[in-house]
Short mmCIF file of C-alpha atoms in Angstrom, two decimals:
data_model
loop_
_atom_site.label_atom_id
_atom_site.label_comp_id
_atom_site.label_asym_id
_atom_site.label_seq_id
_atom_site.Cartn_x
_atom_site.Cartn_y
_atom_site.Cartn_z
CA MET A 1 -228.34 45.47 -88.96
CA ILE A 2 -229.49 43.40 -86.01
CA LEU A 3 -227.16 40.51 -85.30
CA PHE A 4 -227.86 37.02 -84.01
CA ASP A 5 -225.66 34.41 -82.43
CA HIS A 6 -226.33 31.64 -84.90
CA ASP A 7 -224.34 29.30 -82.68
CA ASP A 8 -226.65 29.52 -79.69
CA ASP A 9 -229.86 30.69 -81.42
CA LYS A 10 -230.83 32.42 -78.18
CA PRO A 11 -232.22 35.82 -77.35
CA ARG A 12 -229.32 38.09 -76.46
CA GLU A 13 -229.21 40.96 -74.02
CA GLU A 14 -227.68 44.16 -75.32
CA CYS A 15 -225.21 44.66 -72.50
CA GLY A 16 -224.27 44.87 -68.86
CA VAL A 17 -223.31 48.04 -66.98
CA PHE A 18 -221.23 48.68 -63.88
CA GLY A 19 -220.22 51.74 -61.87
CA ILE A 20 -218.27 52.44 -58.70
CA TYR A 21 -217.56 55.65 -56.78
CA GLY A 22 -215.16 56.21 -53.89
CA ASN A 23 -212.44 53.57 -54.26
CA PRO A 24 -208.86 54.21 -55.48
CA GLU A 25 -208.89 50.88 -57.34
CA ALA A 26 -212.13 51.68 -59.18
CA SER A 27 -210.92 50.34 -62.55
CA LEU A 28 -209.95 46.98 -61.05
CA TYR A 29 -213.35 46.56 -59.45
CA ALA A 30 -215.05 47.67 -62.67
CA ALA A 31 -213.15 45.00 -64.60
CA LEU A 32 -214.17 42.34 -62.07
CA GLY A 33 -217.78 43.49 -62.18
CA LEU A 34 -217.84 43.39 -65.97
CA HIS A 35 -216.32 39.91 -65.87
CA ALA A 36 -219.25 38.75 -63.74
CA LEU A 37 -221.61 40.37 -66.27
CA GLN A 38 -219.86 38.86 -69.30
CA HIS A 39 -222.91 36.71 -70.09
CA ARG A 40 -224.80 39.89 -70.94
CA GLY A 41 -222.44 40.83 -73.76
CA GLN A 42 -219.32 39.29 -75.28
CA GLU A 43 -218.78 41.45 -78.34
CA ALA A 44 -216.95 44.39 -76.75
CA CYS A 45 -216.15 46.04 -73.42
CA GLY A 46 -215.07 49.41 -72.10
CA ILE A 47 -214.14 51.24 -68.90
CA THR A 48 -213.91 54.99 -68.22
CA THR A 49 -212.53 56.37 -64.95
CA TYR A 50 -212.06 59.78 -63.34
CA ASP A 51 -208.78 60.56 -61.54
CA GLY A 52 -209.56 64.07 -60.34
CA LYS A 53 -208.41 65.76 -63.55
CA ARG A 54 -208.98 63.50 -66.53
CA PHE A 55 -211.30 60.73 -67.76
CA PRO A 56 -208.96 57.89 -68.82
CA SER A 57 -210.79 55.40 -71.03
CA GLU A 58 -210.22 52.10 -72.81
CA ARG A 59 -212.59 50.36 -75.21
CA HIS A 60 -211.90 47.02 -76.86
CA MET A 61 -213.49 44.42 -79.07
CA GLY A 62 -213.71 41.07 -77.29
CA LEU A 63 -213.90 39.77 -73.74
CA VAL A 64 -213.13 41.59 -70.51
CA GLY A 65 -210.43 39.14 -69.44
CA ASP A 66 -208.57 39.56 -72.71
CA HIS A 67 -208.03 43.29 -72.22
CA PHE A 68 -208.51 44.47 -68.63
CA GLY A 69 -205.76 42.96 -66.50
CA GLY A 70 -202.20 43.58 -65.45
CA ASP A 71 -201.34 47.23 -64.81
CA LEU A 72 -204.95 48.38 -64.95
CA ARG A 73 -204.61 50.79 -62.03
CA THR A 74 -201.82 52.58 -63.92
CA ARG A 75 -203.64 52.59 -67.24
CA LEU A 76 -207.00 53.63 -65.79
CA PRO A 77 -206.37 55.49 -62.52
CA GLY A 78 -209.13 57.04 -60.52
CA TYR A 79 -211.54 56.68 -57.61
CA ALA A 80 -214.64 56.39 -59.84
CA ALA A 81 -215.37 54.28 -62.89
CA ILE A 82 -218.12 53.08 -65.18
CA GLY A 83 -217.95 50.06 -67.46
CA HIS A 84 -219.95 48.33 -70.14
CA ASN A 85 -220.21 44.94 -71.84
CA ARG A 86 -221.71 45.08 -75.30
CA TYR A 87 -223.77 42.80 -77.45
CA SER A 88 -225.07 44.99 -80.23
CA THR A 89 -228.72 45.45 -81.02
CA GLN A 90 -228.33 49.05 -82.14
CA GLY A 91 -225.19 49.90 -84.10
CA ARG A 92 -222.86 47.48 -85.76
CA PRO A 93 -219.79 45.95 -84.12
CA MET A 94 -216.90 48.39 -84.43
CA LEU A 95 -214.76 50.47 -82.10
CA ARG A 96 -216.78 53.67 -82.30
CA ASN A 97 -219.86 51.76 -81.12
CA ILE A 98 -218.28 50.59 -77.87
CA GLN A 99 -219.35 52.20 -74.62
CA PRO A 100 -218.86 54.12 -72.39
CA ILE A 101 -218.99 57.16 -74.63
CA PHE A 102 -217.57 60.48 -73.49
CA ALA A 103 -217.90 64.15 -74.35
CA ASP A 104 -216.56 67.42 -73.02
CA LEU A 105 -219.64 69.55 -72.45
CA SER A 106 -220.05 73.11 -71.21
CA PHE A 107 -220.15 71.98 -67.57
CA GLY A 108 -217.25 69.49 -67.92
CA GLY A 109 -216.69 65.90 -68.93
CA PHE A 110 -219.53 63.37 -69.04
CA ALA A 111 -219.21 59.64 -69.72
CA VAL A 112 -222.27 57.44 -70.13
CA ALA A 113 -223.15 53.81 -70.80
CA HIS A 114 -226.53 52.16 -70.95
CA ASN A 115 -228.25 48.84 -71.28
CA GLY A 116 -231.36 48.72 -73.44
CA ASN A 117 -232.83 50.32 -76.53
CA LEU A 118 -234.62 53.59 -77.09
CA THR A 119 -237.74 53.09 -79.16
CA ASN A 120 -237.77 56.70 -80.38
CA ALA A 121 -234.01 57.05 -81.01
CA ARG A 122 -234.38 57.34 -84.77
CA GLU A 123 -236.94 60.12 -84.51
CA LEU A 124 -234.82 62.01 -81.98
CA ARG A 125 -231.69 61.51 -84.07
CA HIS A 126 -233.41 62.99 -87.13
CA GLN A 127 -234.42 66.03 -85.09
CA LEU A 128 -230.94 66.49 -83.64
CA VAL A 129 -229.24 66.15 -87.02
CA ARG A 130 -231.63 68.70 -88.51
CA ASP A 131 -230.59 71.04 -85.69
CA GLY A 132 -226.91 70.57 -86.52
CA ALA A 133 -225.83 67.70 -84.25
CA ILE A 134 -222.94 65.56 -85.52
CA PHE A 135 -223.05 61.88 -84.57
CA GLN A 136 -219.90 59.79 -84.28
CA SER A 137 -221.53 56.37 -83.75
CA THR A 138 -224.67 54.43 -84.58
CA MET A 139 -225.56 53.84 -80.92
CA ASP A 140 -228.78 55.22 -79.56
CA THR A 141 -226.76 55.97 -76.40
CA GLU A 142 -225.26 58.93 -78.24
CA VAL A 143 -228.73 60.41 -78.56
CA ILE A 144 -228.81 60.78 -74.78
CA LEU A 145 -225.45 62.57 -74.83
CA HIS A 146 -226.66 65.07 -77.44
CA LEU A 147 -229.90 65.71 -75.57
CA VAL A 148 -227.94 66.51 -72.41
CA ALA A 149 -225.56 68.79 -74.33
CA ARG A 150 -228.40 70.72 -75.97
CA SER A 151 -230.72 71.02 -73.00
CA PRO A 152 -231.47 74.65 -72.04
CA LYS A 153 -231.47 73.78 -68.32
CA PRO A 154 -228.70 75.47 -66.29
CA ARG A 155 -227.74 72.58 -63.95
CA PHE A 156 -226.30 69.27 -65.11
CA MET A 157 -228.79 67.08 -63.26
CA ASP A 158 -231.68 69.10 -64.67
CA ARG A 159 -230.21 68.62 -68.14
CA LEU A 160 -230.00 64.87 -67.64
CA VAL A 161 -233.58 64.70 -66.36
CA ASP A 162 -234.66 66.79 -69.34
CA ALA A 163 -232.92 64.35 -71.69
CA LEU A 164 -234.41 61.25 -70.08
CA GLN A 165 -237.90 62.73 -70.21
CA GLN A 166 -237.61 62.92 -74.00
CA ILE A 167 -236.70 59.28 -74.63
CA GLU A 168 -238.91 56.19 -74.83
CA GLY A 169 -237.98 52.57 -74.37
CA GLY A 170 -236.08 50.50 -71.87
CA TYR A 171 -232.78 51.47 -70.29
CA ALA A 172 -230.55 51.19 -67.27
CA LEU A 173 -227.98 53.95 -67.40
CA VAL A 174 -224.73 54.73 -65.60
CA GLY A 175 -223.05 58.09 -66.01
CA LEU A 176 -219.89 59.70 -64.66
CA THR A 177 -218.91 63.35 -64.22
CA GLY A 178 -216.06 64.90 -62.28
CA LYS A 179 -218.20 64.95 -59.14
CA LYS A 180 -220.91 62.34 -59.57
CA LEU A 181 -221.74 58.73 -60.39
CA ILE A 182 -225.29 58.52 -61.69
CA GLY A 183 -227.62 55.57 -62.19
CA ALA A 184 -231.07 55.67 -63.78
CA ARG A 185 -233.81 53.27 -64.84
CA ASP A 186 -236.60 53.83 -67.32
CA PRO A 187 -240.08 54.71 -66.00
CA ILE A 188 -241.30 51.09 -65.88
CA GLY A 189 -238.00 49.45 -64.97
CA LEU A 190 -237.59 47.30 -68.08
CA ARG A 191 -233.83 46.96 -67.66
CA PRO A 192 -232.29 46.06 -64.29
CA LEU A 193 -229.95 48.08 -62.08
CA VAL A 194 -228.92 47.44 -58.47
CA ILE A 195 -227.06 49.40 -55.78
CA GLY A 196 -224.31 47.91 -53.66
CA LYS A 197 -221.78 49.11 -51.12
CA LEU A 198 -218.11 48.16 -50.82
CA GLY A 199 -216.79 49.71 -47.63
CA THR A 200 -217.52 53.40 -48.09
CA ALA A 201 -217.75 53.11 -51.90
CA TYR A 202 -221.06 52.80 -53.73
CA VAL A 203 -221.55 50.39 -56.63
CA LEU A 204 -224.08 50.20 -59.47
CA ALA A 205 -224.51 47.04 -61.56
CA SER A 206 -226.91 45.27 -63.87
CA GLU A 207 -227.06 42.22 -61.57
CA THR A 208 -226.25 41.20 -58.02
CA CYS A 209 -223.68 38.67 -59.26
CA ALA A 210 -221.42 41.64 -60.09
CA LEU A 211 -221.66 42.76 -56.45
CA ASP A 212 -220.84 39.27 -55.20
CA ILE A 213 -217.62 38.96 -57.21
CA ILE A 214 -216.13 42.09 -55.62
CA GLY A 215 -217.47 41.40 -52.14
CA ALA A 216 -219.94 44.28 -52.15
CA GLN A 217 -223.09 44.25 -50.03
CA PHE A 218 -226.42 44.46 -51.83
CA VAL A 219 -228.32 47.60 -50.76
CA ARG A 220 -231.38 47.66 -53.02
CA GLU A 221 -232.56 47.87 -56.60
CA VAL A 222 -232.79 51.21 -58.35
CA GLU A 223 -236.54 51.62 -58.69
CA ASN A 224 -238.36 52.19 -61.93
CA GLY A 225 -238.22 55.85 -62.94
CA GLU A 226 -235.60 56.59 -60.30
CA MET A 227 -232.27 58.34 -60.68
CA VAL A 228 -229.59 57.91 -58.01
CA VAL A 229 -226.73 60.40 -57.64
CA ILE A 230 -223.61 59.33 -55.77
CA THR A 231 -221.12 61.96 -54.59
CA ASP A 232 -218.60 62.43 -51.80
CA ASP A 233 -221.58 63.29 -49.60
CA GLY A 234 -223.35 59.98 -50.14
CA ILE A 235 -226.30 58.91 -52.26
CA GLU A 236 -229.36 60.91 -53.29
CA SER A 237 -232.55 59.69 -54.98
CA ILE A 238 -234.32 61.76 -57.62
CA ARG A 239 -237.73 60.94 -59.06
CA ALA A 240 -237.51 62.06 -62.67
CA PHE A 241 -240.90 60.75 -63.80
CA PRO A 242 -244.49 60.60 -62.57
CA PRO A 243 -245.17 57.37 -60.62
CA ARG A 244 -245.95 54.32 -62.77
CA ALA A 245 -246.32 50.63 -62.09
CA SER A 246 -243.13 48.68 -62.76
CA SER A 247 -242.96 46.18 -65.62
CA PRO A 248 -239.49 44.62 -65.72
CA CYS A 249 -238.47 42.39 -68.60
CA ILE A 250 -239.62 38.83 -67.98
CA PHE A 251 -236.64 37.46 -69.91
CA GLU A 252 -234.39 38.28 -66.95
CA TYR A 253 -236.07 35.30 -65.29
CA VAL A 254 -236.23 33.14 -68.40
CA TYR A 255 -232.71 33.56 -69.73
CA PHE A 256 -230.64 36.72 -69.22
CA ALA A 257 -229.80 36.93 -65.53
CA ARG A 258 -227.13 34.62 -64.18
CA PRO A 259 -228.59 31.79 -62.06
CA ASP A 260 -226.86 33.07 -58.91
CA SER A 261 -228.34 36.57 -59.23
CA ILE A 262 -231.26 37.88 -57.22
CA VAL A 263 -233.93 39.87 -59.08
CA GLN A 264 -236.78 41.58 -57.19
CA GLY A 265 -235.85 39.51 -54.15
CA ARG A 266 -236.19 36.26 -56.11
CA SER A 267 -233.44 33.72 -56.74
CA ILE A 268 -233.10 33.28 -60.50
CA TYR A 269 -232.03 29.66 -59.99
CA GLU A 270 -235.11 28.87 -57.89
CA VAL A 271 -237.45 30.59 -60.34
CA ARG A 272 -236.05 28.55 -63.22
CA ARG A 273 -236.30 25.35 -61.21
CA ARG A 274 -239.97 26.15 -60.51
CA MET A 275 -240.45 26.81 -64.23
CA GLY A 276 -239.34 23.21 -64.75
CA HIS A 277 -241.78 22.00 -62.09
CA GLN A 278 -244.63 23.83 -63.79
CA LEU A 279 -243.56 22.62 -67.23
CA ALA A 280 -243.64 19.02 -66.06
CA MET A 281 -247.19 19.46 -64.75
CA GLU A 282 -248.40 21.16 -67.93
CA THR A 283 -246.64 19.02 -70.55
CA PRO A 284 -246.02 15.51 -69.15
CA ALA A 285 -244.54 12.69 -71.22
CA ASP A 286 -243.48 9.11 -70.57
CA ALA A 287 -239.69 9.01 -70.67
CA ASP A 288 -236.59 7.43 -69.18
CA VAL A 289 -234.39 10.50 -68.70
CA ILE A 290 -234.63 14.30 -68.49
CA VAL A 291 -231.77 15.98 -70.39
CA PRO A 292 -231.07 19.73 -70.27
CA VAL A 293 -229.78 21.71 -73.22
CA PRO A 294 -226.76 23.21 -71.43
CA ASP A 295 -226.15 25.49 -69.79
CA SER A 296 -229.28 27.59 -69.60
CA GLY A 297 -231.68 24.64 -69.58
CA VAL A 298 -230.16 22.98 -66.50
CA PRO A 299 -232.25 24.52 -63.66
CA ALA A 300 -235.55 23.93 -65.50
CA ALA A 301 -234.53 20.37 -66.35
CA LEU A 302 -233.76 19.71 -62.69
CA GLY A 303 -237.19 21.02 -61.76
CA PHE A 304 -238.85 18.91 -64.45
CA SER A 305 -237.06 15.84 -63.11
CA GLU A 306 -238.09 16.58 -59.51
CA ALA A 307 -241.74 17.09 -60.42
CA SER A 308 -242.01 14.13 -62.79
CA GLY A 309 -239.89 11.63 -60.90
CA ILE A 310 -237.96 10.88 -64.10
CA PRO A 311 -234.17 10.73 -63.60
CA PHE A 312 -232.02 13.68 -64.61
CA GLY A 313 -229.02 13.02 -66.85
CA MET A 314 -226.35 15.12 -68.56
CA GLY A 315 -227.01 13.72 -72.00
CA ILE A 316 -225.45 16.72 -73.74
CA ILE A 317 -222.03 18.06 -72.85
CA ARG A 318 -221.18 21.65 -73.68
CA ASN A 319 -217.62 22.54 -74.62
CA HIS A 320 -216.99 25.85 -72.86
CA TYR A 321 -213.68 26.37 -74.61
CA VAL A 322 -215.05 26.79 -78.11
CA GLY A 323 -214.89 30.43 -79.14
CA ARG A 324 -218.05 32.22 -80.13
CA THR A 325 -218.90 31.86 -83.81
CA PHE A 326 -220.71 35.17 -83.81
CA ILE A 327 -221.85 35.08 -87.41
CA GLN A 328 -221.20 32.09 -89.60
CA PRO A 329 -221.35 33.01 -93.30
CA THR A 330 -223.03 29.79 -94.38
CA GLN A 331 -225.51 27.30 -93.00
CA ILE A 332 -222.74 24.67 -93.09
CA GLY A 333 -220.69 26.89 -90.82
CA ARG A 334 -223.59 27.29 -88.41
CA GLN A 335 -224.14 23.56 -88.23
CA ALA A 336 -220.45 22.95 -87.63
CA ALA A 337 -220.48 25.52 -84.82
CA ILE A 338 -223.36 23.78 -83.08
CA SER A 339 -221.68 20.38 -83.32
CA LYS A 340 -218.46 21.80 -81.87
CA LYS A 341 -220.21 23.39 -78.93
CA HIS A 342 -222.45 20.47 -77.95
CA SER A 343 -221.54 16.80 -77.78
CA PRO A 344 -223.89 13.88 -77.06
CA ASN A 345 -223.28 11.66 -74.04
CA ARG A 346 -224.19 8.33 -75.65
CA ALA A 347 -224.17 6.47 -72.33
CA VAL A 348 -227.10 8.59 -71.15
CA LEU A 349 -229.02 8.74 -74.44
CA GLU A 350 -228.72 5.40 -76.19
CA GLY A 351 -231.92 3.36 -76.21
CA LYS A 352 -233.70 5.90 -73.98
CA ARG A 353 -236.89 7.90 -74.26
CA VAL A 354 -235.49 11.40 -73.79
CA ILE A 355 -237.14 14.66 -72.71
CA LEU A 356 -234.96 17.57 -73.79
CA VAL A 357 -235.51 20.74 -71.72
CA ASP A 358 -234.38 24.12 -73.02
CA ASP A 359 -235.06 27.61 -71.68
CA SER A 360 -236.64 28.88 -74.93
CA ILE A 361 -236.92 28.34 -78.68
CA VAL A 362 -236.27 31.38 -80.87
CA ARG A 363 -235.47 30.51 -84.49
CA GLY A 364 -235.42 26.75 -84.05
CA ASN A 365 -232.09 26.17 -85.79
CA THR A 366 -230.20 24.96 -82.73
CA SER A 367 -233.17 22.91 -81.54
CA LYS A 368 -233.23 21.02 -84.85
CA LYS A 369 -229.53 20.20 -84.63
CA ILE A 370 -229.72 19.19 -80.98
CA VAL A 371 -232.64 16.85 -81.68
CA GLN A 372 -230.80 15.33 -84.63
CA MET A 373 -227.66 14.87 -82.53
CA VAL A 374 -229.62 13.13 -79.74
CA ARG A 375 -231.31 10.79 -82.22
CA GLU A 376 -227.99 9.93 -83.84
CA ALA A 377 -226.67 9.06 -80.37
CA GLY A 378 -229.30 6.30 -80.21
CA ALA A 379 -232.27 7.89 -78.40
CA LYS A 380 -235.44 5.88 -78.94
CA GLU A 381 -237.76 8.89 -78.55
CA VAL A 382 -237.09 12.62 -78.30
CA HIS A 383 -239.59 14.95 -76.60
CA LEU A 384 -238.70 18.66 -76.58
CA ARG A 385 -239.87 21.01 -73.82
CA SER A 386 -239.41 24.79 -73.61
CA ALA A 387 -239.39 26.40 -70.16
CA SER A 388 -240.91 29.54 -71.64
CA PRO A 389 -244.03 30.18 -73.72
CA PRO A 390 -243.80 30.34 -77.53
CA ILE A 391 -241.93 33.46 -78.65
CA VAL A 392 -244.19 35.03 -81.26
CA ASN A 393 -243.28 38.74 -81.18
CA PRO A 394 -240.00 40.66 -81.58
CA ASP A 395 -238.46 42.86 -78.91
CA PHE A 396 -237.40 46.51 -79.25
CA TYR A 397 -236.03 47.24 -75.77
CA GLY A 398 -232.53 45.79 -75.90
CA ILE A 399 -233.03 42.09 -76.60
CA ASP A 400 -231.39 40.81 -79.76
CA MET A 401 -234.62 39.16 -80.87
CA ALA A 402 -235.38 38.10 -84.41
CA ALA A 403 -237.94 39.78 -86.63
CA LYS A 404 -241.35 38.17 -86.39
CA SER A 405 -240.82 36.48 -89.75
CA GLU A 406 -237.81 34.65 -88.23
CA LEU A 407 -239.46 33.53 -84.99
CA PHE A 408 -240.10 29.80 -85.16
CA ALA A 409 -243.34 29.76 -83.16
CA ALA A 410 -244.71 32.82 -84.99
CA ILE A 411 -244.57 31.28 -88.46
CA HIS A 412 -245.48 27.64 -87.71
CA THR A 413 -248.43 25.85 -86.19
CA HIS A 414 -247.76 23.44 -83.35
CA GLU A 415 -248.01 20.49 -85.72
CA GLU A 416 -245.61 22.14 -88.17
CA MET A 417 -243.09 22.76 -85.39
CA VAL A 418 -243.23 19.09 -84.35
CA ALA A 419 -242.61 18.05 -87.94
CA GLU A 420 -239.82 20.60 -88.52
CA LEU A 421 -238.02 19.67 -85.31
CA LYS A 422 -238.56 15.92 -85.90
CA VAL A 423 -239.58 15.33 -82.29
CA ASP A 424 -242.08 12.88 -80.87
CA SER A 425 -243.76 15.69 -78.93
CA LEU A 426 -243.28 19.37 -78.21
CA GLY A 427 -244.41 21.38 -75.20
CA PHE A 428 -244.13 24.98 -74.00
CA LEU A 429 -244.68 26.50 -70.59
CA SER A 430 -247.87 28.57 -70.57
CA VAL A 431 -247.91 32.29 -69.79
CA PRO A 432 -249.95 31.67 -66.59
CA GLY A 433 -247.49 28.91 -65.68
CA LEU A 434 -244.54 31.25 -66.13
CA TYR A 435 -246.14 33.86 -63.87
CA LYS A 436 -246.86 31.21 -61.26
CA ALA A 437 -243.24 30.01 -61.34
CA ILE A 438 -241.99 33.58 -60.82
CA GLY A 439 -244.29 33.92 -57.81
CA GLU A 440 -247.28 35.81 -59.18
CA PRO A 441 -250.57 33.96 -58.68
CA VAL A 442 -252.10 35.35 -61.88
CA ARG A 443 -251.17 37.74 -64.68
CA ASN A 444 -252.83 41.14 -64.45
CA ASN A 445 -254.11 41.38 -68.01
CA MET A 446 -254.99 45.05 -67.64
CA GLN A 447 -251.54 45.99 -66.32
CA PRO A 448 -249.09 43.05 -66.61
CA GLN A 449 -246.54 42.75 -63.82
CA PHE A 450 -243.81 42.05 -66.37
CA ALA A 451 -242.94 43.07 -69.91
CA ASP A 452 -243.97 39.83 -71.61
CA HIS A 453 -244.63 41.21 -75.09
CA CYS A 454 -242.52 38.53 -76.80
CA PHE A 455 -245.17 36.02 -75.68
CA THR A 456 -248.32 38.14 -75.62
CA GLY A 457 -247.82 41.11 -77.94
CA ASP A 458 -248.61 43.56 -75.10
CA TYR A 459 -245.86 46.16 -75.57
CA PRO A 460 -245.48 48.36 -72.48
CA THR A 461 -244.35 51.58 -74.22
CA PRO A 462 -244.93 53.35 -77.54
CA LEU A 463 -242.82 51.99 -80.41
CA VAL A 464 -242.22 55.28 -82.17
CA ASP A 465 -239.39 54.07 -84.40
CA HIS A 466 -240.99 50.76 -85.27
CA GLN A 467 -244.33 51.64 -86.82
CA HIS A 468 -243.05 50.34 -90.15
CA ASP A 469 -243.03 47.17 -92.14
CA GLU A 470 -240.18 44.80 -91.19
CA SER A 471 -238.63 45.41 -94.60
CA ASP A 472 -237.90 48.91 -93.25
CA LYS A 473 -235.96 47.52 -90.29
CA GLU A 474 -232.50 48.48 -91.55
CA ARG A 475 -233.50 52.15 -91.79
CA GLN A 476 -234.65 52.12 -88.18
CA LEU A 477 -231.17 51.80 -86.80
CA SER A 478 -229.13 54.72 -87.98
CA LEU A 479 -228.45 57.45 -90.46
CA LEU A 480 -224.81 56.36 -90.52
CA ASP A 481 -223.41 53.66 -92.75
CA ASP A 482 -221.04 51.55 -90.67
CA THR A 483 -218.76 50.47 -93.49
#
């Protein structure tokens, strides 16, 4: 089943990946890199290294800092490592679904981890099982491993290319053999992957913030459809697919990437601040204070304040020390979780006309509680603004996005949303406005510069596994019963 963080009611990225080759403290750097990528997945984490003979590995439920510390160099020795943070969109939360995954194949050991979802994983899994494959997890990542193992190609890299050419969807992949660290992105670059250098060692990571934390120098992004192979001889680029225009996921700018990361040469913080500028121009309102929904709404709220001339105020305080209530069994539990995580700052809100700025609205549950909390703190008016367009379509490429029937903007008219949220007004950033904030003058409607299907319905790849009614969604995920 697909899981949602009922506490935050936000779209969730599947994971973050990290790899390093050529440093005797590879596991320590991998742990630091995963710590910087913790926002991309908090459910589980894992690291696999290579020490010249073996592939030591640890996989744990929970946060990186809770498990990867102390004598890590002794526990996970080696000069190369890959790591993974997980937030499940394919496969339920249990130990066998934690990456990296490893197998001894005919050419030697191979460990792999990936960020994203394969949109034809179910079809491929059916074929593999019919041919005798035995699956040990419900992750679509394992499909890649089986395809590599069963490829008729003689050389490992040819086998990997053969496997990747059979899959559809969005992915950023890191793999480790006894001689190579490999990174690969899908043909249109849906999921991010960057290259860095730490002394003579090469680094792969989902975001530049993971390079910054270890002091690595940013080299470049892995391009769409590119595979990079890092060995003792350096780095080699392989083009595994025919050239295609890139179409990276637009939600990296809206929500996923950390504000201090750089994506496609653009500062995420500055893009989000410009989203707030544009939102203020498109959806103005008379108010006394601009209040962000923390933490993700802060840059856009600052931009809204700058463009509108209305003062910025921290009217909501987030408690960062409340543990994640990943799934609350009842609605009462969900409401309690929201109230524990966010507290009103009455001094900022009382008697004021408030504009609340959030990065997005998915199911609407958290928005309703935040609005109610602000009103109870004495706000005279509450105007809600979303720094992204209405989310009206689900995602199948690695975002933990609700089914269409659960998406607030997909099942309500604008007037119904205003009534449900109990706000004085509601505004969303337009799709053209979002493109402008990112730095694109206009959206290319024939070939969009970004994967914006959650807003527009223009899916960039075939959805082989998802040509079914939503009632069939549970069968899309696996042939295994994770009980």
